[in-house]
Every structure is written in C-alpha cells, then in structure tokens.
Amino acid sequence: MPGEHLIAPLHVRKAQIGDCAVIARFNQSMALETEGKALIPERVTAGVQRLLNDSSLGFYAVALHGDEVVGCLMITNEWSDWRNGVFWWIQSVYVEPGSRRQGVYRRLYEFIRERARTDPDICGFRLYVEKENVAAQHTYQSLGMAQTDYLLFEELRSGVQYFGAPPACKTPPDVSAATPPRQKK
C-alpha cells in the first residue's frame, strides 16, 4: 500500500566479532539507563571483545532488522552440582529504544531457549533485574520465568575502577533539544 512503512524482518543470530562495537555501545546505554552508571568505554569494549573471542566465557545473541543490530543479550554459564547441569545466565539485555515493545527480546529469548533445548547440559535460565524495572519483570514472567527466593550479593575487587563519572545529563541530546525547559514554580 502507498505510504505503508515496511520493516525488515527480525533475525536473531549468535554475535560475531564484528558486533563488538555495537554491543559495547548497548552495554554503555543499558548501564546508564537502568543504573545511572557510566561504563568506562575501553573496559567494556575489552570485556565484550574478550567474551566474543573466548566461548568458554559465554556468548552474545543479537537481533537484527535487516543489517542493523537492534538488540542483544549475553549468556554466561553457572554450574549446578545439585542438577548436574548448567544454568545459562541472561545478562546485558538491551533493545534500542525505537525497537522496544515490538517482540525483540521475545525473539532473543526464543533463540536462546531453542539452543538450550538442543543441549542436554543446560538445565535452565536465570537472570537478575532491577527491582524498579517492573516492565521487564512482566516480560520475563510472560515468557515463563518465575521470581526466585534468592537475593543477589556481590563483592567487587577493591582498587579497580569499573565506572566513570556519570554524564551531567542523562537525557539523550536528540530528546532534550525537542523538550521545552521546565518552568520553575
């Protein structure tokens, strides 16, 4: 039909080394958007590249509209002696803002689920989500995931800088230019 916008079909595949820059950029965007943390570009890029070059660490899956990567997630492994199997941890989930609520994450998850079905060592999936990210929690539940009784704890190596200074403004420049300034009351 005239004027109808055609969107390239969504395709999901295992990430390749050529996807490193976009995945690193997605990780930076996700950390800033969800946690207000500015990742150090060189550190996150090296981390993405390392995983892409060492499959023992895990792998990334990417979703593409045509040739454009619009979403990704990372899988890492956790051995479960109780189950004599491997949990896949879903991490670093990111979907470009313009592609959200269009089934991109669902397709990524289905891709991972299908890969797991063909691997008898995989006993399940796990992920963590920010407590305030209710929309993501609903998405995960709609795909069959359930909240666990576990809390997450961590201890980071002291003396290592993982984050940079957060930017002064978290609003992307293209959005702030179109948003009128707030009036003081």
Backbone as numpy.savetxt, mean C-alpha at the origin, in Angstrom:
# Nx Ny Nz CAx CAy CAz Cx Cy Cz
-20.22 5.65 -27.40 -21.07 6.83 -27.40 -20.18 8.07 -27.40
-20.58 9.11 -28.09 -19.80 10.34 -28.09 -19.71 10.93 -26.68
-18.52 11.41 -26.34 -18.31 12.03 -25.05 -18.11 11.05 -23.90
-18.27 9.74 -24.17 -18.10 8.75 -23.12 -16.61 8.58 -22.83
-16.26 8.61 -21.54 -14.86 8.46 -21.13 -14.53 6.98 -21.00
-13.59 6.51 -21.79 -13.20 5.11 -21.73 -11.97 4.97 -20.84
-12.05 4.09 -19.87 -10.94 3.83 -18.98 -10.31 2.51 -19.39
-8.98 2.50 -19.46 -8.27 1.27 -19.79 -8.60 0.22 -18.75
-8.68 -1.05 -19.16 -8.98 -2.10 -18.19 -7.88 -2.19 -17.13
-8.30 -2.58 -15.94 -7.38 -2.73 -14.83 -6.67 -4.07 -14.93
-5.35 -4.02 -14.79 -4.52 -5.22 -14.85 -3.65 -5.26 -13.61
-3.48 -6.42 -13.00 -2.63 -6.58 -11.83 -1.52 -7.57 -12.16
-0.32 -7.23 -11.72 0.83 -8.11 -11.94 1.82 -7.95 -10.80
2.75 -8.88 -10.74 3.84 -8.77 -9.79 4.73 -7.62 -10.25
5.18 -6.80 -9.30 6.00 -5.64 -9.64 7.36 -6.06 -10.18
7.94 -5.18 -10.98 9.26 -5.38 -11.56 10.16 -4.23 -11.13
11.45 -4.36 -11.35 12.40 -3.34 -10.92 12.08 -1.97 -11.52
11.52 -1.94 -12.70 11.13 -0.67 -13.33 10.02 0.06 -12.61
9.34 -0.62 -11.67 8.27 -0.01 -10.89 8.78 0.66 -9.62
10.08 0.58 -9.37 10.66 1.04 -8.11 10.30 2.50 -7.81
10.47 3.39 -8.74 10.25 4.81 -8.48 8.80 5.11 -8.12
7.86 4.51 -8.83 6.45 4.79 -8.53 6.06 4.16 -7.19
6.56 2.99 -6.87 6.25 2.37 -5.57 6.83 3.21 -4.44
8.05 3.68 -4.60 8.66 4.54 -3.58 7.84 5.82 -3.40
7.39 6.40 -4.50 6.55 7.61 -4.43 5.24 7.31 -3.73
4.63 6.16 -4.04 3.39 5.76 -3.38 3.62 5.59 -1.87
4.74 4.97 -1.49 5.03 4.78 -0.07 5.15 6.13 0.64
5.80 7.08 -0.01 5.93 8.41 0.58 4.56 9.07 0.74
3.73 8.96 -0.27 2.39 9.55 -0.21 1.55 8.89 0.87
1.61 7.56 0.95 0.83 6.83 1.93 1.24 7.19 3.35
2.55 7.25 3.63 3.03 7.57 4.98 2.60 8.98 5.39
2.67 9.91 4.47 2.27 11.28 4.77 0.76 11.38 4.98
0.01 10.72 4.11 -1.44 10.79 4.17 -2.01 10.08 5.40
-1.50 8.90 5.73 -2.10 8.12 6.81 -1.49 8.37 8.18
-0.21 8.74 8.23 0.45 8.89 9.53 1.09 10.25 9.72
1.05 11.10 8.70 1.68 12.41 8.80 3.20 12.32 8.89
3.77 11.24 8.34 5.22 11.03 8.40 5.83 11.22 7.02
6.93 11.96 6.99 7.67 12.18 5.74 8.80 11.16 5.67
8.70 10.25 4.75 9.76 9.26 4.58 10.96 9.90 3.90
12.14 9.42 4.23 13.37 9.90 3.60 13.45 9.24 2.23
13.39 10.03 1.15 13.31 9.45 -0.20 14.39 8.41 -0.50
15.64 8.69 -0.15 16.72 7.76 -0.47 16.56 6.44 0.30
16.07 6.54 1.54 15.91 5.33 2.36 14.76 4.47 1.82
13.62 5.09 1.53 12.48 4.30 1.05 12.76 3.74 -0.34
13.42 4.49 -1.20 13.75 3.98 -2.53 14.68 2.79 -2.44
15.68 2.88 -1.56 16.59 1.75 -1.36 15.85 0.55 -0.80
14.88 0.79 0.09 14.10 -0.30 0.66 13.23 -1.00 -0.37
12.60 -0.22 -1.23 11.77 -0.79 -2.30 12.65 -1.59 -3.26
13.76 -1.00 -3.65 14.67 -1.66 -4.58 15.21 -2.97 -3.99
15.52 -2.96 -2.71 16.05 -4.17 -2.08 15.04 -5.31 -2.13
13.77 -5.01 -1.81 12.76 -6.05 -1.87 12.55 -6.54 -3.30
12.54 -5.62 -4.25 12.36 -6.03 -5.65 13.50 -6.92 -6.13
14.68 -6.75 -5.56 15.84 -7.55 -5.95 16.03 -8.81 -5.11
15.28 -8.98 -4.02 15.47 -10.12 -3.12 14.11 -10.71 -2.77
13.67 -11.70 -3.53 12.34 -12.28 -3.33 12.18 -12.97 -1.99
13.27 -13.26 -1.28 13.14 -13.86 0.05 12.51 -12.87 1.04
12.57 -11.58 0.73 11.97 -10.56 1.59 10.48 -10.41 1.34
10.02 -10.75 0.16 8.62 -10.59 -0.21 8.51 -10.14 -1.65
7.38 -9.52 -1.96 7.17 -9.01 -3.32 6.10 -7.93 -3.28
6.05 -7.17 -4.35 5.00 -6.17 -4.54 4.08 -6.64 -5.66
2.82 -6.22 -5.56 1.88 -6.36 -6.66 1.47 -4.94 -7.05
1.31 -4.71 -8.34 0.90 -3.40 -8.82 -0.36 -3.54 -9.68
-1.22 -2.52 -9.60 -2.41 -2.45 -10.44 -2.19 -1.35 -11.46
-2.54 -1.64 -12.70 -2.32 -0.68 -13.78 -3.60 -0.44 -14.56
-3.81 0.83 -14.91 -4.79 1.21 -15.93 -3.95 1.49 -17.16
-4.05 0.64 -18.15 -3.16 0.76 -19.30 -1.74 0.53 -18.84
-0.85 1.51 -19.09 0.54 1.41 -18.67 0.82 2.16 -17.38
-0.20 2.79 -16.80 0.00 3.62 -15.61 -0.29 2.82 -14.33
0.70 2.77 -13.43 0.52 2.12 -12.14 -0.36 3.04 -11.28
-1.50 2.50 -10.81 -2.44 3.29 -10.03 -2.58 2.78 -8.60
-1.95 1.65 -8.29 -2.03 1.11 -6.94 -1.00 0.03 -6.73
-0.69 -0.22 -5.46 0.27 -1.29 -5.15 0.05 -1.80 -3.74
0.62 -2.93 -3.48 0.73 -3.45 -2.13 1.98 -4.31 -2.05
2.45 -4.50 -0.83 3.65 -5.30 -0.60 3.26 -6.52 0.24
3.87 -7.64 -0.05 3.69 -8.86 0.72 5.02 -9.23 1.37
4.99 -9.46 2.69 6.14 -10.01 3.39 5.68 -11.28 4.10
6.64 -12.09 4.51 6.34 -13.41 5.06 6.49 -13.45 6.57
5.61 -14.22 7.22 5.73 -14.52 8.65 5.53 -16.02 8.83
6.52 -16.71 9.35 6.41 -18.13 9.60 5.54 -18.38 10.82
4.59 -19.31 10.72 3.76 -19.71 11.84 4.05 -21.16 12.18
4.73 -21.37 13.30 4.99 -22.75 13.71 3.70 -23.43 14.17
2.76 -22.68 14.68 1.48 -23.25 15.10 0.73 -23.85 13.92
0.89 -23.26 12.75 0.14 -23.70 11.57 1.02 -24.42 10.55
2.34 -24.45 10.83 3.29 -25.02 9.89 3.07 -24.41 8.50
2.96 -23.09 8.50 2.71 -22.38 7.25 3.14 -20.93 7.35
2.97 -20.23 6.26 3.39 -18.84 6.14 2.17 -17.93 6.04
2.17 -16.90 6.87 1.21 -15.81 6.70 1.84 -14.80 5.75
1.05 -14.30 4.83 1.48 -13.18 4.02 0.96 -11.92 4.70
1.88 -11.02 5.03 1.51 -9.72 5.56 1.31 -8.76 4.40
0.14 -8.16 4.33 -0.17 -7.15 3.32 0.24 -5.81 3.92
1.13 -5.11 3.23 1.66 -3.85 3.73 1.76 -2.84 2.58
2.08 -1.62 2.93 2.33 -0.56 1.95 1.25 -0.50 0.87
0.01 -0.56 1.31 -1.13 -0.47 0.38 -1.32 0.98 -0.01
-1.39 1.22 -1.31 -1.65 2.58 -1.77 -2.38 2.54 -3.10
-3.40 3.37 -3.22 -4.12 3.56 -4.47 -4.16 5.06 -4.74
-3.79 5.45 -5.95 -3.82 6.86 -6.34 -5.19 7.44 -6.03
-5.25 8.68 -5.50 -6.54 9.27 -5.13 -7.59 9.22 -6.24
-7.21 9.47 -7.48 -8.17 9.45 -8.58 -8.67 8.07 -8.96
-8.08 7.03 -8.38 -8.48 5.65 -8.70 -9.14 4.95 -7.51
-9.34 5.67 -6.43 -9.93 5.06 -5.24 -11.42 4.82 -5.42
-11.92 3.85 -4.66 -13.34 3.46 -4.67 -13.76 2.97 -6.05
-12.80 2.39 -6.78 -13.09 1.85 -8.11 -12.67 0.38 -8.22
-12.44 -0.26 -7.07 -12.13 -1.68 -7.07 -10.66 -2.02 -7.25
-9.77 -1.03 -7.17 -8.35 -1.30 -7.38 -7.80 -2.19 -6.27
-8.08 -1.83 -5.02 -7.57 -2.68 -3.94 -8.18 -4.08 -4.01
-9.46 -4.17 -4.31 -10.12 -5.47 -4.44 -9.39 -6.34 -5.46
-9.01 -5.76 -6.59 -8.31 -6.52 -7.63 -6.92 -6.94 -7.15
-6.22 -6.05 -6.45 -4.92 -6.41 -5.88 -5.08 -7.57 -4.90
-6.08 -7.48 -4.04 -6.32 -8.53 -3.04 -6.67 -9.86 -3.72
-7.51 -9.82 -4.74 -7.86 -11.04 -5.46 -6.64 -11.66 -6.13
-5.74 -10.83 -6.64 -4.50 -11.32 -7.25 -3.67 -12.07 -6.20
-3.55 -11.48 -5.01 -2.79 -12.11 -3.93 -3.49 -13.39 -3.47
-4.78 -13.33 -3.31 -5.55 -14.50 -2.88 -5.36 -15.66 -3.86
-5.40 -15.37 -5.14 -5.23 -16.44 -6.15 -3.83 -17.03 -6.10
-2.82 -16.18 -5.95 -1.43 -16.68 -5.82 -1.30 -17.57 -4.59
-1.95 -17.18 -3.50 -1.88 -17.97 -2.27 -2.57 -19.33 -2.43
-3.65 -19.36 -3.18 -4.38 -20.63 -3.39 -3.51 -21.67 -4.08
-2.56 -21.20 -4.88 -1.70 -22.14 -5.61 -0.45 -22.52 -4.83
-0.28 -21.95 -3.62 0.90 -22.23 -2.80 0.45 -22.86 -1.49
0.66 -24.17 -1.31 0.17 -24.85 -0.11 0.83 -24.38 1.19
1.94 -23.65 1.12 2.59 -23.15 2.33 1.91 -21.91 2.92
1.08 -21.25 2.14 0.43 -20.03 2.63 -0.80 -20.41 3.43
-0.81 -19.99 4.71 -1.93 -20.35 5.59 -2.91 -19.20 5.79
-2.56 -17.99 5.36 -3.48 -16.87 5.51 -2.80 -15.54 5.26
-3.60 -14.48 5.44 -3.12 -13.11 5.24 -3.31 -12.34 6.53
-2.45 -11.36 6.73 -2.59 -10.44 7.85 -2.24 -9.04 7.35
-2.77 -8.06 8.05 -2.38 -6.69 7.78 -2.68 -5.87 9.02
-2.08 -4.71 9.08 -2.43 -3.77 10.13 -2.96 -2.52 9.46
-3.81 -1.82 10.17 -4.45 -0.63 9.63 -4.54 0.40 10.74
-4.42 1.67 10.38 -4.57 2.74 11.35 -5.97 2.64 11.98
-6.04 2.85 13.29 -7.31 2.73 14.02 -8.37 3.66 13.45
-7.94 4.84 12.99 -8.89 5.83 12.49 -9.32 5.60 11.04
-8.67 4.68 10.34 -8.96 4.47 8.93 -10.13 3.49 8.77
-11.32 3.99 9.10 -12.52 3.17 9.12 -12.88 2.69 7.71
-12.70 3.53 6.70 -13.03 3.13 5.33 -12.22 1.91 4.91
-10.92 1.92 5.21 -10.08 0.76 4.86 -10.52 -0.47 5.64
-10.86 -0.30 6.91 -11.31 -1.43 7.72 -12.54 -2.08 7.11
-13.49 -1.27 6.65 -14.69 -1.81 6.00 -14.34 -2.56 4.72
-13.40 -2.01 3.96 -12.97 -2.69 2.74 -12.39 -4.05 3.06
-11.50 -4.13 4.05 -10.88 -5.40 4.40 -11.92 -6.41 4.88
-12.88 -5.96 5.68 -13.94 -6.84 6.15 -14.80 -7.34 4.99
-15.06 -6.47 4.03 -15.90 -6.88 2.89 -15.23 -7.95 2.03
-13.91 -8.06 2.15 -13.17 -9.08 1.39 -13.00 -10.38 2.17
-13.53 -10.43 3.40 -13.47 -11.64 4.19 -12.46 -11.63 5.33
-11.76 -10.53 5.52 -10.81 -10.44 6.63 -11.58 -10.08 7.90
-11.05 -10.53 9.05 -11.67 -10.24 10.33 -10.65 -9.63 11.28
-11.12 -8.74 12.13 -10.24 -8.13 13.13 -9.80 -9.21 14.11
-8.53 -9.16 14.52 -8.01 -10.15 15.46 -8.03 -9.58 16.88
-7.64 -10.41 17.82 -7.55 -9.99 19.21 -6.17 -9.45 19.56
-5.27 -9.37 18.57 -3.90 -8.96 18.83 -3.74 -7.45 18.77
-2.82 -6.93 19.56 -2.35 -5.56 19.45 -0.96 -5.62 18.84
-0.53 -4.55 18.23 0.78 -4.52 17.58 1.73 -3.68 18.42
2.91 -4.22 18.69 3.95 -3.51 19.42 5.20 -3.49 18.55
6.08 -2.52 18.79 7.33 -2.48 18.05 8.40 -1.79 18.86
9.64 -2.04 18.49 10.78 -1.31 19.02 11.69 -1.05 17.84
11.97 0.21 17.57 12.82 0.57 16.45 14.27 0.69 16.92
15.19 0.40 16.04 16.61 0.55 16.33 16.88 2.02 16.65
17.51 2.26 17.79 17.78 3.63 18.18 18.94 4.20 17.37
18.92 5.50 17.18 19.99 6.18 16.48 19.87 6.17 14.96
18.84 5.55 14.43 18.66 5.51 12.98 17.48 6.42 12.63
17.69 7.30 11.66 16.64 8.22 11.25 15.84 7.57 10.12
14.56 7.35 10.38 13.67 6.75 9.40 12.77 7.78 8.72
12.56 8.90 9.39 11.62 9.89 8.86 12.29 11.25 8.79
11.87 12.03 7.80 12.34 13.40 7.67 11.35 14.34 8.32
11.63 15.61 8.21 10.72 16.62 8.74 9.46 16.64 7.89
8.28 16.63 8.52 7.05 16.68 7.73 6.95 18.01 7.00
6.38 18.01 5.81 6.23 19.26 5.07 5.32 20.22 5.84
5.48 21.50 5.58 4.70 22.52 6.27 3.21 22.39 5.95
2.89 21.93 4.74 1.51 21.82 4.31 1.28 20.44 3.75
0.31 19.69 4.28 0.02 18.35 3.80 -0.91 18.36 2.60
-1.51 19.50 2.26 -2.41 19.59 1.13 -1.62 19.64 -0.16
-1.91 18.73 -1.11 -1.18 18.77 -2.38 -1.35 20.12 -3.06
-0.31 20.62 -3.75 -0.36 21.95 -4.36 -1.54 22.14 -5.30
-1.90 21.13 -6.10 -2.99 21.30 -7.05 -4.32 21.49 -6.34
-4.48 20.94 -5.13 -5.71 21.09 -4.37 -5.73 22.44 -3.66
-4.61 22.84 -3.06 -4.58 24.09 -2.30 -4.80 25.30 -3.20
-4.35 25.22 -4.44 -4.54 26.34 -5.36 -6.01 26.56 -5.66
-6.81 25.49 -5.62 -8.23 25.61 -5.92 -9.08 25.80 -4.68
-8.48 25.75 -3.50 -9.23 25.87 -2.26 -9.10 27.29 -1.73
-10.22 27.97 -1.55 -10.14 29.35 -1.03 -9.64 29.33 0.41
-8.91 30.39 0.81 -8.41 30.44 2.21 -9.58 30.51 3.17
-9.39 29.91 4.35 -10.42 29.93 5.40 -10.47 31.31 6.02
-11.65 31.75 6.30 -11.86 33.04 6.95 -11.71 32.89 8.45
-10.99 33.80 9.09 -10.89 33.80 10.54 -12.18 34.33 11.13
-12.61 33.71 12.22 -13.85 34.17 12.87 -13.53 34.93 14.11
